[in-house]
Coordinates of C-alpha atoms in Angstrom, one line a residue:
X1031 CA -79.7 3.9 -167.5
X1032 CA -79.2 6.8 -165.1
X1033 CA -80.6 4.1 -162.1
X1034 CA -77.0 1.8 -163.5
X1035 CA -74.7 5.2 -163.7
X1036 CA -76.1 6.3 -159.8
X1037 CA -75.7 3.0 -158.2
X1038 CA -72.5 2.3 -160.1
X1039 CA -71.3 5.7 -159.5
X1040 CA -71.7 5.8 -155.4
X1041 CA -69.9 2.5 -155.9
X1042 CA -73.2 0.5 -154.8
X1043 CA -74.6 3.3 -152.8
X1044 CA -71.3 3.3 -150.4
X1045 CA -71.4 7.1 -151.5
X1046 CA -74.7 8.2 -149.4
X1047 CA -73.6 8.3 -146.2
X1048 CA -74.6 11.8 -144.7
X1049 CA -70.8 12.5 -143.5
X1050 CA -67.4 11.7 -145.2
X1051 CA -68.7 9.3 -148.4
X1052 CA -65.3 9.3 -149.7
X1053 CA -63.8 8.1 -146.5
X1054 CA -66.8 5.0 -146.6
X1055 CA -66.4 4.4 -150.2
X1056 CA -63.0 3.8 -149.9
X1057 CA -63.8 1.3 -146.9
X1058 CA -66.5 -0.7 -148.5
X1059 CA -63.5 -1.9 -151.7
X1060 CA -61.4 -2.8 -148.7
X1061 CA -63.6 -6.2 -148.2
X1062 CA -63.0 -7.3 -151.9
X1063 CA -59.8 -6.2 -152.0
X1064 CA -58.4 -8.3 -149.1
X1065 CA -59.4 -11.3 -150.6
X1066 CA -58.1 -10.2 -153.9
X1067 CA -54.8 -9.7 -152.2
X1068 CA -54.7 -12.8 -150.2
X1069 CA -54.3 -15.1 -153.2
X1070 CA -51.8 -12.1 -154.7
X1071 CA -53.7 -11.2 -157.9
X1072 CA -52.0 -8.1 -158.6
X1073 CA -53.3 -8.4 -162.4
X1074 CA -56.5 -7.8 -160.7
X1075 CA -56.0 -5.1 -158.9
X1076 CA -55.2 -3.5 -161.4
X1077 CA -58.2 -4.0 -163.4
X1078 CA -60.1 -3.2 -160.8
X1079 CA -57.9 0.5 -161.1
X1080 CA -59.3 0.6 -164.8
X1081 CA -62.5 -0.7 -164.5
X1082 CA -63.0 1.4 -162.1
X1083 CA -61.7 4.6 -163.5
X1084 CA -63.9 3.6 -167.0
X1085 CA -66.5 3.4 -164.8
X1086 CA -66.1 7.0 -163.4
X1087 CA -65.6 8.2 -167.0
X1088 CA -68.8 7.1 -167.6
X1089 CA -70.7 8.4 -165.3
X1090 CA -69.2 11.7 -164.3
X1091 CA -71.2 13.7 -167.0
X1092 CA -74.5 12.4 -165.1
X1093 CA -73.0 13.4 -161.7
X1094 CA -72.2 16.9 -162.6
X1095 CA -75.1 17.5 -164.1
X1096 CA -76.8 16.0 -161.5
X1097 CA -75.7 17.4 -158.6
X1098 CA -72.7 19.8 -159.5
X1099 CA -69.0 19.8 -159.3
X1100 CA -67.4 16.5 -158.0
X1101 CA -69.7 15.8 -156.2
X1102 CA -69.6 13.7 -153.0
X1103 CA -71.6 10.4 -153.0
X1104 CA -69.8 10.3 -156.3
X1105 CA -66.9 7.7 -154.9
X1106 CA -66.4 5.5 -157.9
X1107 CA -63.1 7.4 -158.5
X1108 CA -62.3 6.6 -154.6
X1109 CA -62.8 2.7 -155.4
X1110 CA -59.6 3.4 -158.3
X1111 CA -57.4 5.5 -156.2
X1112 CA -57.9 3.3 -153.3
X1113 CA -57.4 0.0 -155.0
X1114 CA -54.3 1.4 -156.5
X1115 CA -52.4 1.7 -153.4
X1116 CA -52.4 -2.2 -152.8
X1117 CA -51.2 -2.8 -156.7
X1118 CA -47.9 -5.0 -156.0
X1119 CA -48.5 -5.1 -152.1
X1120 CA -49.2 -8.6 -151.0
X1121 CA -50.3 -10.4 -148.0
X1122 CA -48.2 -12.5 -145.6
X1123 CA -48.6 -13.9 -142.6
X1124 CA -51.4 -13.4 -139.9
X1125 CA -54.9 -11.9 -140.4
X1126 CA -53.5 -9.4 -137.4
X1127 CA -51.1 -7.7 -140.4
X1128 CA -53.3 -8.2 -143.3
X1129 CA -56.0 -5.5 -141.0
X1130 CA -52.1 -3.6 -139.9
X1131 CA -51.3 -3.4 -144.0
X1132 CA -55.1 -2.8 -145.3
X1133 CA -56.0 0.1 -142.6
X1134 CA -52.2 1.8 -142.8
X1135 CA -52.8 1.9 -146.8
X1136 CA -56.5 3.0 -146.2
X1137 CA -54.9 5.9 -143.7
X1138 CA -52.2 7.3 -146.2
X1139 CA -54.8 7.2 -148.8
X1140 CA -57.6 9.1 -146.8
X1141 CA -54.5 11.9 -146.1
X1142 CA -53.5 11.9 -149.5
X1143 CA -57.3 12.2 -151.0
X1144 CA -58.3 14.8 -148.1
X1145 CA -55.5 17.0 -148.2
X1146 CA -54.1 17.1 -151.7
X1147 CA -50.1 18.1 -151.2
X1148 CA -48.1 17.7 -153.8
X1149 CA -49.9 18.5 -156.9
X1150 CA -52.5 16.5 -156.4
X1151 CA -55.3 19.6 -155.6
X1152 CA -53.9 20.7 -159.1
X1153 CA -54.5 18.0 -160.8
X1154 CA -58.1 17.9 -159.5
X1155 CA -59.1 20.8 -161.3
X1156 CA -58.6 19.1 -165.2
X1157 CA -61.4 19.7 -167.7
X1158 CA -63.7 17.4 -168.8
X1159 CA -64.0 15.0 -166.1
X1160 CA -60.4 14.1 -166.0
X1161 CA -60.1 15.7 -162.5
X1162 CA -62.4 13.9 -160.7
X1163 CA -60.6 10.9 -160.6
X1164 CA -57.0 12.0 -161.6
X1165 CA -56.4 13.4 -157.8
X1166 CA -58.0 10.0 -156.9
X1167 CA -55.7 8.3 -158.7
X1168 CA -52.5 10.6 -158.3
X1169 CA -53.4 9.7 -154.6
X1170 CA -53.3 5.8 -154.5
X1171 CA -50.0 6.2 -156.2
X1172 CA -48.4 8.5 -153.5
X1173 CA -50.0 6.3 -151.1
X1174 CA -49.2 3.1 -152.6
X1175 CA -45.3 4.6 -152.8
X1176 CA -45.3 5.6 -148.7
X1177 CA -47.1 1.9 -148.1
X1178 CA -44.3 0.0 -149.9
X1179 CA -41.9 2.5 -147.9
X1180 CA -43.2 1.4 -144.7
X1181 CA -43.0 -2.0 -145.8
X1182 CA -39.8 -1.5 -146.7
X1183 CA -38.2 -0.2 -143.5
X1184 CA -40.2 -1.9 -141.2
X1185 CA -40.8 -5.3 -142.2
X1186 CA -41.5 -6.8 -139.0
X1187 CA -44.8 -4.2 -138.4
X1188 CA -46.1 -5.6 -141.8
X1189 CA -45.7 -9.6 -141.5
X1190 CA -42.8 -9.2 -144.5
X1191 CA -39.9 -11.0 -142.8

């Protein structure tokens, strides 16, 4: 069971990369998630979000016992928050602004994850596992709000005109 919870957990060993396994865990659910919002299945994303997040529930007790504190190739919680900031945001015209809309929400959600402004290092530090993927998930939101911002404002950069 513990050989399910790791490779689940590192989101199918995404998670052991020596340097920044958030940052590739969050780029190995861009794949699916392309073609998820090419045909506009926003139900979808969001299970994904829950699925994801039940997942990291789960398997966080293992983790920390494991190999401490939230740890690192842990990046389940980085497949929630990142799917999260595409929930609603769909894909339009060339495969050009599909990559221009995936790696812009990718970049907000890296800043959001790595730096934790606006609450979001606070809410990392709930008890009982709640932390670890809250910030995750407290990010994908912020990030999700600034994508549809952008989109918003400058249509023409993001294929929405």
């Amino acid at each position: 069971m513990n050989g399910l919870k790791y490779f689940l957990g590192t989101g199918c060993y995404s998670g052991l990369t020596p340097k920044a396994p958030g940052t590739a865990g969050s780029l190995v659910i861009l794949l699916p998630l392309y073609f998820i919002l090419k045909v506009n299945a926003t139900w979808l994303i969001l299970l994904i979000v829950l699925a994801c997040s039940l997942i990291c529930f789960w398997v966080f007790t293992y983790f920390e016992e494991e190999f401490g504190k939230d740890p690192g190739q842990l990046v389940m919680d980085e497949w929630a928050g990142q799917s999260l900031t595409f929930f609603t945001t769909g894909l339009a015209g060339s495969t050009e602004l599909h990559v221009i809309i995936l790696l812009t929400g990718f970049v907000l959600f890296r800043i959001f994850d790595v730096l934790k402004p606006l609450g979001i290092r606070k809410v990392q530090n709930l008890p009982g596992g709640w932390g670890i993927f809250a910030d995750d998930l407290l990010a994908g939101l912020y990030a999700l709000l600034c994508l549809k911002t952008l989109i918003f404002v400058w249509p023409n950069i993001f294929g929405m005109v």
